[in-house]
Amino acid sequence: MEMSLLLVLAIGFVLGIKHALEPDHIIAVSTIASQSKKIWKSSLAGVFWGIGHTLTLLVFGVILILLKNEIPKAWAMSLEFLVGIMLVYLGITTIFSWKQTKRHDHTGRATYLKSMLVGIVHGLAGSAAMVLLTLSTIDAAWQGAIYIIIFGVGTCMGMLLFTTILSIPFVTSSSSKKVNHSLIRLTGVISTLFGIYYMYNLGINEELFSVWFG
């Protein structure tokens, strides 16, 4: 493997870590991390997010690279808008999750599946940018696939680290229901408000609504 390709892959790994730290990613996963009373479960949820995110990028990325095509801007923005809807949904369900406190530690598989689905949505929304980035750095489809996988590994590592950090306040406050529930509800409110802002920015400032209804 040429040194230039190794350098590109190394950069892809670093960019993957950086990508995991985007606000919408962190906020979405924090709503999931807030539900666990054990750090390792939250960390694993972050890894599942990364797996879902990477699988989507890999499938759509390789298809588009092979076709030498790009996702139309209107479609790309619409997929981004879906992220906003998801953030609002995650926020609202988190705010009212205190009613299900007794069941939180018994829904591990559901939590990991939910985290993976969230990652898939983020992966769909990021496919357009990922394809543009990949097409600008590689010459062949197989190189693109490797690049996306390395990027995904970096994303998983970054999300693993930050979900671990994010889970600490929720785990340490689990002995105090009042504090714990307040933190969980605050996380839900932040996710809801950010989701609304996200949709407003896309719809109004980026003029997505004009594309839809114009």
Short mmCIF file of C-alpha atoms in Angstrom, two decimals:
data_model
loop_
_atom_site.label_atom_id
_atom_site.label_comp_id
_atom_site.label_asym_id
_atom_site.label_seq_id
_atom_site.Cartn_x
_atom_site.Cartn_y
_atom_site.Cartn_z
CA MET A 1 0.00 0.00 0.00
CA GLU A 2 1.49 3.35 -1.02
CA MET A 3 2.58 5.79 1.66
CA SER A 4 0.22 8.46 0.30
CA LEU A 5 -2.76 6.13 0.76
CA LEU A 6 -1.63 5.26 4.30
CA LEU A 7 -1.49 8.98 5.05
CA VAL A 8 -4.99 9.47 3.67
CA LEU A 9 -6.28 6.59 5.82
CA ALA A 10 -4.57 8.03 8.91
CA ILE A 11 -6.23 11.37 8.23
CA GLY A 12 -9.53 9.55 7.76
CA PHE A 13 -9.17 7.96 11.20
CA VAL A 14 -8.54 11.35 12.83
CA LEU A 15 -11.43 12.92 10.93
CA GLY A 16 -13.64 10.04 12.12
CA ILE A 17 -12.83 10.85 15.74
CA LYS A 18 -13.54 14.53 15.08
CA HIS A 19 -16.78 13.66 13.28
CA ALA A 20 -18.05 11.79 16.35
CA LEU A 21 -17.82 15.00 18.35
CA GLU A 22 -20.27 17.01 16.27
CA PRO A 23 -22.98 18.57 18.48
CA ASP A 24 -25.93 16.66 17.02
CA HIS A 25 -24.09 13.35 17.50
CA ILE A 26 -23.10 14.07 21.09
CA ILE A 27 -26.57 15.33 22.03
CA ALA A 28 -28.32 12.34 20.46
CA VAL A 29 -26.10 9.79 22.21
CA SER A 30 -26.26 11.67 25.52
CA THR A 31 -30.02 11.03 25.63
CA ILE A 32 -29.26 7.31 25.40
CA ALA A 33 -26.33 7.42 27.85
CA SER A 34 -28.55 9.18 30.38
CA GLN A 35 -30.72 6.08 30.72
CA SER A 36 -27.98 3.74 31.99
CA LYS A 37 -26.76 3.32 35.55
CA LYS A 38 -23.52 1.67 34.44
CA ILE A 39 -20.70 3.35 32.55
CA TRP A 40 -19.79 0.33 30.42
CA LYS A 41 -23.36 0.07 29.13
CA SER A 42 -23.29 3.70 28.02
CA SER A 43 -19.89 3.16 26.40
CA LEU A 44 -21.22 0.16 24.52
CA ALA A 45 -24.21 2.20 23.34
CA GLY A 46 -21.74 4.66 21.84
CA VAL A 47 -19.97 1.86 19.99
CA PHE A 48 -23.30 0.63 18.58
CA TRP A 49 -24.01 4.17 17.39
CA GLY A 50 -20.67 4.11 15.59
CA ILE A 51 -21.42 0.72 14.02
CA GLY A 52 -24.80 1.88 12.67
CA HIS A 53 -23.25 5.11 11.41
CA THR A 54 -20.40 3.31 9.66
CA LEU A 55 -22.58 0.62 8.05
CA THR A 56 -24.80 3.26 6.46
CA LEU A 57 -21.86 5.31 5.20
CA LEU A 58 -20.20 2.19 3.81
CA VAL A 59 -23.24 0.89 1.93
CA PHE A 60 -24.36 4.21 0.46
CA GLY A 61 -20.84 5.52 0.05
CA VAL A 62 -19.57 2.56 -1.98
CA ILE A 63 -22.71 2.50 -4.15
CA LEU A 64 -22.37 6.20 -4.96
CA ILE A 65 -18.62 5.92 -5.52
CA LEU A 66 -19.16 3.02 -7.96
CA LEU A 67 -21.81 5.04 -9.76
CA LYS A 68 -19.56 8.09 -9.58
CA ASN A 69 -22.58 10.04 -8.44
CA GLU A 70 -23.52 12.42 -5.66
CA ILE A 71 -26.62 12.80 -3.52
CA PRO A 72 -28.68 15.80 -4.77
CA LYS A 73 -28.47 18.75 -2.41
CA ALA A 74 -32.22 18.74 -1.73
CA TRP A 75 -32.07 15.07 -0.71
CA ALA A 76 -29.01 15.64 1.45
CA MET A 77 -30.69 18.52 3.28
CA SER A 78 -33.88 16.49 3.72
CA LEU A 79 -31.87 13.70 5.37
CA GLU A 80 -30.27 16.30 7.63
CA PHE A 81 -33.77 17.53 8.52
CA LEU A 82 -34.59 13.97 9.59
CA VAL A 83 -31.82 14.30 12.19
CA GLY A 84 -33.62 17.30 13.67
CA ILE A 85 -36.87 15.33 13.94
CA MET A 86 -34.99 12.49 15.60
CA LEU A 87 -33.37 14.85 18.14
CA VAL A 88 -36.77 16.23 19.11
CA TYR A 89 -38.15 12.71 19.47
CA LEU A 90 -35.19 11.59 21.57
CA GLY A 91 -35.49 14.71 23.70
CA ILE A 92 -39.20 14.32 24.41
CA THR A 93 -38.91 10.60 25.21
CA THR A 94 -35.96 11.33 27.50
CA ILE A 95 -37.87 14.04 29.38
CA PHE A 96 -40.64 11.57 30.22
CA SER A 97 -38.35 8.57 30.71
CA TRP A 98 -38.45 8.90 34.52
CA LYS A 99 -41.76 7.03 34.39
CA GLN A 100 -39.85 3.97 33.20
CA THR A 101 -36.94 4.17 35.64
CA LYS A 102 -37.57 0.67 37.02
CA ARG A 103 -37.11 -0.82 33.57
CA HIS A 104 -33.95 1.01 32.50
CA ASP A 105 -31.47 -1.64 33.56
CA HIS A 106 -33.44 -4.44 31.90
CA THR A 107 -33.57 -3.07 28.37
CA GLY A 108 -29.93 -3.43 27.28
CA ARG A 109 -30.63 -4.92 23.88
CA ALA A 110 -33.31 -2.33 23.15
CA THR A 111 -30.89 0.45 24.14
CA TYR A 112 -28.15 -0.84 21.85
CA LEU A 113 -30.61 -1.28 18.98
CA LYS A 114 -31.91 2.24 19.53
CA SER A 115 -28.36 3.58 19.55
CA MET A 116 -27.57 1.76 16.31
CA LEU A 117 -30.72 3.14 14.67
CA VAL A 118 -29.71 6.65 15.73
CA GLY A 119 -26.30 6.02 14.17
CA ILE A 120 -27.95 4.83 10.96
CA VAL A 121 -29.97 8.06 10.71
CA HIS A 122 -26.84 10.12 11.29
CA GLY A 123 -25.05 8.00 8.69
CA LEU A 124 -27.78 8.68 6.12
CA ALA A 125 -27.55 12.39 6.81
CA GLY A 126 -23.77 12.36 6.49
CA SER A 127 -23.56 10.25 3.34
CA ALA A 128 -23.45 13.21 0.95
CA ALA A 129 -20.51 14.88 2.69
CA MET A 130 -18.76 11.54 3.15
CA VAL A 131 -18.95 10.71 -0.55
CA LEU A 132 -17.62 14.14 -1.54
CA LEU A 133 -14.75 13.76 0.93
CA THR A 134 -13.95 10.25 -0.25
CA LEU A 135 -14.09 11.09 -3.96
CA SER A 136 -11.63 13.93 -3.35
CA THR A 137 -9.08 11.68 -1.64
CA ILE A 138 -9.13 8.27 -3.38
CA ASP A 139 -8.83 6.84 -6.89
CA ALA A 140 -10.65 3.48 -6.66
CA ALA A 141 -13.81 2.09 -5.07
CA TRP A 142 -11.90 -0.39 -2.90
CA GLN A 143 -9.80 2.45 -1.54
CA GLY A 144 -12.99 4.36 -0.81
CA ALA A 145 -14.40 1.39 1.11
CA ILE A 146 -11.24 1.11 3.20
CA TYR A 147 -11.26 4.85 3.82
CA ILE A 148 -14.88 4.78 5.03
CA ILE A 149 -14.15 1.79 7.30
CA ILE A 150 -11.11 3.52 8.84
CA PHE A 151 -13.17 6.69 9.20
CA GLY A 152 -15.84 4.59 10.91
CA VAL A 153 -13.33 3.04 13.32
CA GLY A 154 -12.24 6.54 14.28
CA THR A 155 -15.87 7.54 14.76
CA CYS A 156 -16.49 4.51 17.02
CA MET A 157 -13.40 5.33 19.08
CA GLY A 158 -14.43 8.96 19.48
CA MET A 159 -17.98 8.06 20.45
CA LEU A 160 -16.76 5.37 22.86
CA LEU A 161 -14.64 7.94 24.66
CA PHE A 162 -17.28 10.62 24.86
CA THR A 163 -20.22 8.43 25.82
CA THR A 164 -18.03 7.14 28.65
CA ILE A 165 -17.38 10.69 29.80
CA LEU A 166 -21.01 11.74 29.30
CA SER A 167 -22.29 8.83 31.37
CA ILE A 168 -20.30 9.74 34.48
CA PRO A 169 -22.71 12.43 35.81
CA PHE A 170 -25.71 10.13 35.31
CA VAL A 171 -24.04 7.13 36.93
CA THR A 172 -22.66 9.06 39.91
CA SER A 173 -26.02 10.72 40.55
CA SER A 174 -28.03 7.49 40.30
CA SER A 175 -28.17 7.21 44.11
CA SER A 176 -30.09 10.50 44.24
CA LYS A 177 -33.30 10.21 42.21
CA LYS A 178 -34.00 13.93 42.32
CA VAL A 179 -30.60 14.92 40.93
CA ASN A 180 -30.55 12.06 38.44
CA HIS A 181 -34.01 12.82 37.08
CA SER A 182 -33.14 16.52 36.81
CA LEU A 183 -30.03 15.71 34.76
CA ILE A 184 -31.99 13.35 32.53
CA ARG A 185 -34.74 15.91 31.92
CA LEU A 186 -32.14 18.61 31.23
CA THR A 187 -30.57 16.34 28.62
CA GLY A 188 -34.00 15.84 27.05
CA VAL A 189 -34.70 19.57 26.96
CA ILE A 190 -31.33 20.29 25.32
CA SER A 191 -31.95 17.63 22.69
CA THR A 192 -35.46 18.94 21.97
CA LEU A 193 -34.37 22.58 21.67
CA PHE A 194 -31.34 21.73 19.57
CA GLY A 195 -33.51 19.59 17.28
CA ILE A 196 -35.94 22.48 16.79
CA TYR A 197 -33.05 24.85 16.07
CA TYR A 198 -31.55 22.29 13.68
CA MET A 199 -34.79 22.06 11.69
CA TYR A 200 -35.29 25.84 11.73
CA ASN A 201 -31.79 26.45 10.43
CA LEU A 202 -32.23 23.96 7.59
CA GLY A 203 -35.78 24.98 6.76
CA ILE A 204 -35.47 28.75 6.97
CA ASN A 205 -31.81 29.77 6.84
CA GLU A 206 -30.78 27.07 4.36
CA GLU A 207 -34.12 27.49 2.51
CA LEU A 208 -35.06 23.80 2.52
CA PHE A 209 -38.73 24.71 2.93
CA SER A 210 -38.50 26.76 -0.28
CA VAL A 211 -37.23 23.65 -2.06
CA TRP A 212 -40.05 21.54 -0.66
CA PHE A 213 -42.92 23.96 -1.11
CA GLY A 214 -41.59 26.39 -3.69
#
